[in-house]
């Protein structure tokens, strides 16, 4: 990971309340505007401006969940000039308005945002395995296909999968529109030892950069393995309102990845109602992904 990008992200997390410009952030990394912007996008998958916006919305989520501050107070606290601008940005990124998100956090009703595949009439599927890093207990994993490298609204397709500590689990995203998408995952894993549920660890994973997106072809199944890991210092914050990812006590084993077998492909063809499904390999996973 490039040290200049780490310095820039540290600057954003420390000074997100300030009216930062990309030039300000580039100076914190000791780089010029244009080489910094190019390097930052290569390392994180998003522009510096989008990353800063994600940091602000993520800080707002924490304040909404954990304080009784008004939305106007939170708006100013995270660097917005107006409540209207904040409300629009928050709703667009989280998938819920600030009010609905607070009600959801306090178990006062309000559903989670549903995936939005858009108007594309042609779609395929993405399938494969999800694997945990060593040293973790069972995990519950949210997977989604996104237009950007940030887990934010909307996902074009999504699923929740339980993964045991000692082996991978299969996943299947159906009705993914044709095109290139970022395959991203967020998980909560139990600890190990006498009381595995006394410790929780957040994990992330997936194909989140411009060179590791998955390409979905209509009436086809794209194969992509997801390897979870601990979040790194320059991973974009998770913005989408997610279901509660309570790690399961036990996970029922699966007899293999049926989603990529000929029988399952036939089932997917029947569900799609058109065309012949075929398995399409994704780009290889880079080392350490």
Tab-separated table of C-alpha atoms in Angstrom:
chain	number	residue	atom	x	y	z
A	1	UNK	CA	0.000	0.000	0.000
A	2	UNK	CA	1.390	3.399	-0.979
A	3	UNK	CA	2.411	5.530	2.019
A	4	UNK	CA	1.268	8.736	0.290
A	5	UNK	CA	-2.271	7.375	-0.048
A	6	UNK	CA	-2.260	6.293	3.591
A	7	UNK	CA	-1.261	9.830	4.632
A	8	UNK	CA	-4.032	11.288	2.490
A	9	UNK	CA	-6.683	8.995	4.004
A	10	UNK	CA	-5.441	9.793	7.507
A	11	UNK	CA	-5.846	13.488	6.651
A	12	UNK	CA	-9.423	12.929	5.488
A	13	UNK	CA	-10.370	10.966	8.597
A	14	UNK	CA	-8.870	13.630	10.852
A	15	UNK	CA	-10.103	16.740	9.024
A	16	UNK	CA	-13.395	15.619	7.431
A	17	UNK	CA	-15.184	18.548	9.131
A	18	UNK	CA	-13.022	21.059	7.259
A	19	UNK	CA	-13.743	22.355	3.724
A	20	UNK	CA	-10.973	20.222	2.215
A	21	UNK	CA	-10.119	20.372	-1.477
A	22	UNK	CA	-8.311	17.692	-3.474
A	23	UNK	CA	-5.300	20.031	-3.588
A	24	UNK	CA	-5.309	20.220	0.220
A	25	UNK	CA	-5.379	16.446	0.463
A	26	UNK	CA	-2.652	16.083	-2.181
A	27	UNK	CA	-0.433	18.421	-0.147
A	28	UNK	CA	-0.880	16.169	2.882
A	29	UNK	CA	0.501	13.355	0.724
A	30	UNK	CA	3.370	15.560	-0.574
A	31	UNK	CA	2.189	15.172	-4.161
A	32	UNK	CA	0.793	17.384	-6.885
A	33	UNK	CA	-2.930	17.411	-7.650
A	34	UNK	CA	-2.960	15.283	-10.815
A	35	UNK	CA	-0.385	12.593	-9.928
A	36	UNK	CA	-2.010	12.270	-6.499
A	37	UNK	CA	-5.518	11.858	-7.925
A	38	UNK	CA	-4.309	9.159	-10.331
A	39	UNK	CA	-2.404	7.267	-7.620
A	40	UNK	CA	-5.282	7.527	-5.152
A	41	UNK	CA	-7.780	6.063	-7.605
A	42	UNK	CA	-5.396	3.233	-8.479
A	43	UNK	CA	-4.951	2.318	-4.804
A	44	UNK	CA	-8.531	2.716	-3.551
A	45	UNK	CA	-10.746	2.351	-6.633
A	46	UNK	CA	-12.381	5.777	-6.105
A	47	UNK	CA	-11.448	9.426	-6.458
A	48	UNK	CA	-10.219	11.462	-3.467
A	49	UNK	CA	-13.418	13.522	-3.512
A	50	UNK	CA	-15.640	10.445	-3.414
A	51	UNK	CA	-13.576	8.924	-0.613
A	52	UNK	CA	-13.885	12.106	1.473
A	53	UNK	CA	-17.652	12.156	0.888
A	54	UNK	CA	-17.803	8.525	2.049
A	55	UNK	CA	-15.863	9.355	5.228
A	56	UNK	CA	-18.316	12.175	6.027
A	57	UNK	CA	-21.403	10.009	5.503
A	58	UNK	CA	-19.867	7.205	7.553
A	59	UNK	CA	-19.193	9.592	10.439
A	60	UNK	CA	-22.785	10.809	10.144
A	61	UNK	CA	-24.056	7.222	10.398
A	62	UNK	CA	-22.171	6.763	13.671
A	63	UNK	CA	-23.558	10.008	15.100
A	64	UNK	CA	-27.126	9.129	14.086
A	65	UNK	CA	-26.830	5.680	15.640
A	66	UNK	CA	-25.003	6.598	18.832
A	67	UNK	CA	-26.144	10.117	19.770
A	68	UNK	CA	-29.330	12.151	20.089
A	69	UNK	CA	-27.909	15.030	18.036
A	70	UNK	CA	-30.335	16.648	15.603
A	71	UNK	CA	-29.775	16.093	11.905
A	72	UNK	CA	-28.928	19.791	11.501
A	73	UNK	CA	-26.218	19.428	14.156
A	74	UNK	CA	-24.879	16.282	12.534
A	75	UNK	CA	-24.881	17.956	9.142
A	76	UNK	CA	-22.565	20.697	10.380
A	77	UNK	CA	-20.451	18.277	12.408
A	78	UNK	CA	-19.536	16.249	9.301
A	79	UNK	CA	-18.751	19.217	7.071
A	80	UNK	CA	-21.971	20.046	5.212
A	81	UNK	CA	-23.081	23.636	4.642
A	82	UNK	CA	-26.801	22.860	4.610
A	83	UNK	CA	-29.180	20.261	6.002
A	84	UNK	CA	-30.773	19.757	2.580
A	85	UNK	CA	-27.431	18.901	0.965
A	86	UNK	CA	-26.597	16.521	3.799
A	87	UNK	CA	-29.985	14.784	3.681
A	88	UNK	CA	-29.731	14.300	-0.083
A	89	UNK	CA	-26.169	12.924	0.097
A	90	UNK	CA	-26.929	10.646	3.050
A	91	UNK	CA	-30.063	9.173	1.480
A	92	UNK	CA	-28.323	8.606	-1.855
A	93	UNK	CA	-25.397	6.762	-0.233
A	94	UNK	CA	-27.109	4.842	2.591
A	95	UNK	CA	-30.370	4.037	0.839
A	96	UNK	CA	-32.433	5.452	3.726
A	97	UNK	CA	-33.098	8.998	4.897
A	98	UNK	CA	-31.414	10.067	8.150
A	99	UNK	CA	-34.757	9.720	9.952
A	100	UNK	CA	-35.433	6.215	8.639
A	101	UNK	CA	-31.877	5.163	9.423
A	102	UNK	CA	-32.196	6.345	13.040
A	103	UNK	CA	-35.500	4.473	13.411
A	104	UNK	CA	-33.857	1.357	11.997
A	105	UNK	CA	-30.930	1.653	14.435
A	106	UNK	CA	-33.369	1.938	17.336
A	107	UNK	CA	-35.516	-0.973	16.143
A	108	UNK	CA	-38.485	1.339	15.574
A	109	UNK	CA	-39.419	-0.013	12.173
A	110	UNK	CA	-38.382	0.775	8.647
A	111	UNK	CA	-37.058	-1.727	6.142
A	112	UNK	CA	-33.613	-2.030	4.627
A	113	UNK	CA	-32.984	-0.731	1.094
A	114	UNK	CA	-33.631	-3.278	-1.633
A	115	UNK	CA	-31.259	-3.835	-4.566
A	116	UNK	CA	-31.910	-1.723	-7.641
A	117	UNK	CA	-30.836	-3.438	-10.876
A	118	UNK	CA	-31.889	-0.475	-13.003
A	119	UNK	CA	-33.623	-0.628	-16.368
A	120	UNK	CA	-31.351	-3.205	-18.071
A	121	UNK	CA	-33.513	-6.062	-19.440
A	122	UNK	CA	-30.495	-8.388	-19.896
A	123	UNK	CA	-28.887	-10.076	-16.897
A	124	UNK	CA	-26.727	-12.962	-15.769
A	125	UNK	CA	-25.465	-14.303	-12.461
A	126	UNK	CA	-22.292	-14.217	-10.385
A	127	UNK	CA	-21.383	-17.294	-8.344
A	128	UNK	CA	-18.451	-18.741	-6.462
A	129	UNK	CA	-17.088	-19.259	-2.969
A	130	UNK	CA	-16.494	-17.034	0.065
A	131	UNK	CA	-13.532	-17.864	2.298
A	132	UNK	CA	-12.556	-16.479	5.707
A	133	UNK	CA	-8.985	-15.669	6.728
A	134	UNK	CA	-7.417	-17.977	9.339
A	135	UNK	CA	-8.098	-17.399	13.018
A	136	UNK	CA	-11.808	-16.536	12.884
A	137	UNK	CA	-14.998	-18.303	13.854
A	138	UNK	CA	-18.160	-18.537	11.757
A	139	UNK	CA	-19.206	-15.403	9.864
A	140	UNK	CA	-22.271	-13.897	8.257
A	141	UNK	CA	-21.402	-12.197	4.978
A	142	UNK	CA	-23.189	-9.602	2.872
A	143	UNK	CA	-22.208	-9.661	-0.810
A	144	UNK	CA	-23.298	-7.202	-3.457
A	145	UNK	CA	-22.572	-6.018	-6.964
A	146	UNK	CA	-22.001	-2.261	-7.117
A	147	UNK	CA	-21.277	0.394	-9.712
A	148	UNK	CA	-18.433	1.815	-7.578
A	149	UNK	CA	-15.772	0.444	-5.243
A	150	UNK	CA	-17.766	1.712	-2.236
A	151	UNK	CA	-20.436	-0.381	-0.499
A	152	UNK	CA	-23.164	2.192	-0.985
A	153	UNK	CA	-26.694	2.369	-2.321
A	154	UNK	CA	-27.730	0.895	-4.640
A	155	UNK	CA	-26.484	-2.645	-4.987
A	156	UNK	CA	-27.673	-4.060	-8.301
A	157	UNK	CA	-27.842	-7.521	-6.668
A	158	UNK	CA	-27.128	-8.756	-3.165
A	159	UNK	CA	-27.132	-11.823	-0.909
A	160	UNK	CA	-26.299	-12.848	2.663
A	161	UNK	CA	-24.281	-16.035	3.185
A	162	UNK	CA	-23.152	-17.876	6.328
A	163	UNK	CA	-19.548	-19.064	6.160
A	164	UNK	CA	-18.001	-21.601	8.581
A	165	UNK	CA	-14.592	-21.014	10.074
A	166	UNK	CA	-12.929	-24.009	8.451
A	167	UNK	CA	-14.081	-24.057	4.835
A	168	UNK	CA	-15.521	-21.810	2.123
A	169	UNK	CA	-19.228	-21.374	1.407
A	170	UNK	CA	-20.949	-20.907	-1.910
A	171	UNK	CA	-22.840	-17.778	-2.945
A	172	UNK	CA	-25.030	-16.814	-5.883
A	173	UNK	CA	-26.075	-13.363	-7.061
A	174	UNK	CA	-29.001	-13.655	-9.474
A	175	UNK	CA	-30.328	-11.114	-11.966
A	176	UNK	CA	-27.137	-9.061	-12.198
A	177	UNK	CA	-27.427	-6.651	-15.143
A	178	UNK	CA	-25.054	-7.152	-18.031
A	179	UNK	CA	-21.870	-5.099	-17.625
A	180	UNK	CA	-18.878	-4.589	-15.321
A	181	UNK	CA	-19.503	-4.436	-11.565
A	182	UNK	CA	-17.550	-4.254	-8.337
A	183	UNK	CA	-18.134	-7.418	-6.303
A	184	UNK	CA	-17.831	-6.355	-2.645
A	185	UNK	CA	-18.363	-8.133	0.664
A	186	UNK	CA	-18.814	-7.089	4.294
A	187	UNK	CA	-18.804	-9.620	7.130
A	188	UNK	CA	-18.860	-10.028	10.882
A	189	UNK	CA	-16.948	-13.055	12.182
A	190	UNK	CA	-17.091	-14.645	15.608
A	191	UNK	CA	-13.966	-15.129	17.652
A	192	UNK	CA	-12.403	-18.426	18.656
A	193	UNK	CA	-11.848	-20.062	22.020
A	194	UNK	CA	-14.208	-20.809	24.896
A	195	UNK	CA	-16.674	-18.041	24.063
A	196	UNK	CA	-16.443	-17.309	20.329
A	197	UNK	CA	-19.350	-14.880	20.435
A	198	UNK	CA	-17.668	-12.662	23.023
A	199	UNK	CA	-15.515	-11.189	20.229
A	200	UNK	CA	-16.615	-9.844	16.860
A	201	UNK	CA	-14.347	-8.977	13.941
A	202	UNK	CA	-15.359	-6.961	10.895
A	203	UNK	CA	-14.086	-8.279	7.588
A	204	UNK	CA	-14.238	-7.031	4.013
A	205	UNK	CA	-13.476	-8.528	0.643
A	206	UNK	CA	-14.263	-8.761	-3.009
A	207	UNK	CA	-13.152	-7.307	-6.253
A	208	UNK	CA	-13.073	-3.603	-5.449
A	209	UNK	CA	-10.599	-1.932	-7.798
A	210	UNK	CA	-10.817	-0.989	-11.446
A	211	UNK	CA	-8.640	-3.949	-12.500
A	212	UNK	CA	-10.561	-6.609	-10.576
A	213	UNK	CA	-14.188	-5.947	-11.402
A	214	UNK	CA	-16.358	-8.805	-12.617
A	215	UNK	CA	-17.854	-8.746	-16.092
A	216	UNK	CA	-21.391	-10.107	-16.311
A	217	UNK	CA	-22.757	-11.422	-19.593
A	218	UNK	CA	-26.452	-11.902	-20.241
A	219	UNK	CA	-27.691	-15.457	-19.627
A	220	UNK	CA	-24.305	-16.521	-18.216
A	221	UNK	CA	-22.845	-17.337	-14.804
A	222	UNK	CA	-19.650	-15.460	-14.008
A	223	UNK	CA	-17.398	-17.303	-11.552
A	224	UNK	CA	-15.632	-15.223	-8.876
A	225	UNK	CA	-14.053	-16.265	-5.579
A	226	UNK	CA	-14.232	-13.838	-2.638
A	227	UNK	CA	-11.513	-13.886	0.019
A	228	UNK	CA	-12.338	-11.944	3.159
A	229	UNK	CA	-9.729	-10.008	5.162
A	230	UNK	CA	-9.495	-7.417	7.885
A	231	UNK	CA	-10.176	-3.862	6.650
A	232	UNK	CA	-7.069	-1.934	5.633
A	233	UNK	CA	-6.305	1.721	6.373
A	234	UNK	CA	-7.377	2.884	2.915
A	235	UNK	CA	-10.511	0.767	2.423
A	236	UNK	CA	-13.496	3.051	1.728
A	237	UNK	CA	-16.084	3.139	4.530
A	238	UNK	CA	-19.234	1.025	4.281
A	239	UNK	CA	-22.196	3.333	3.675
A	240	UNK	CA	-25.118	1.099	2.674
A	241	UNK	CA	-27.601	0.284	5.454
A	242	UNK	CA	-26.929	-3.434	5.951
A	243	UNK	CA	-28.854	-6.198	7.704
A	244	UNK	CA	-27.578	-7.264	11.111
A	245	UNK	CA	-24.668	-9.602	10.425
A	246	UNK	CA	-24.846	-11.749	13.559
A	247	UNK	CA	-22.392	-14.657	13.145
A	248	UNK	CA	-24.229	-17.999	13.225
A	249	UNK	CA	-23.487	-20.526	15.964
A	250	UNK	CA	-23.483	-23.327	13.394
A	251	UNK	CA	-23.429	-23.400	9.606
A	252	UNK	CA	-25.164	-26.141	7.637
A	253	UNK	CA	-22.598	-27.543	5.179
A	254	UNK	CA	-23.301	-27.333	1.467
A	255	UNK	CA	-22.512	-30.213	-0.906
A	256	UNK	CA	-20.494	-27.988	-3.244
A	257	UNK	CA	-21.065	-24.923	-5.366
A	258	UNK	CA	-24.248	-25.965	-7.096
A	259	UNK	CA	-24.568	-22.539	-8.694
A	260	UNK	CA	-21.782	-23.366	-11.144
A	261	UNK	CA	-22.792	-26.953	-12.003
A	262	UNK	CA	-24.614	-27.840	-15.249
A	263	UNK	CA	-27.783	-28.754	-13.338
A	264	UNK	CA	-27.855	-25.394	-11.586
A	265	UNK	CA	-27.076	-23.626	-14.824
A	266	UNK	CA	-30.162	-25.244	-16.325
A	267	UNK	CA	-32.180	-24.067	-13.327
A	268	UNK	CA	-30.853	-20.539	-13.797
A	269	UNK	CA	-31.780	-20.694	-17.498
A	270	UNK	CA	-35.300	-21.715	-16.551
A	271	UNK	CA	-35.542	-18.839	-14.061
A	272	UNK	CA	-34.157	-16.346	-16.546
A	273	UNK	CA	-36.608	-17.557	-19.171
A	274	UNK	CA	-34.300	-16.990	-22.118
A	275	UNK	CA	-30.939	-17.988	-23.570
A	276	UNK	CA	-28.451	-20.621	-22.528
A	277	UNK	CA	-26.479	-20.022	-19.347
A	278	UNK	CA	-22.766	-20.702	-19.530
A	279	UNK	CA	-19.976	-20.380	-16.985
A	280	UNK	CA	-17.748	-17.357	-17.584
A	281	UNK	CA	-14.554	-17.058	-15.492
A	282	UNK	CA	-13.838	-13.730	-13.842
A	283	UNK	CA	-10.477	-11.977	-13.826
A	284	UNK	CA	-7.978	-13.748	-11.549
A	285	UNK	CA	-7.828	-12.613	-7.940
A	286	UNK	CA	-4.552	-10.727	-7.334
A	287	UNK	CA	-2.264	-11.916	-4.509
A	288	UNK	CA	-3.403	-10.637	-1.120
A	289	UNK	CA	-6.898	-9.752	-2.340
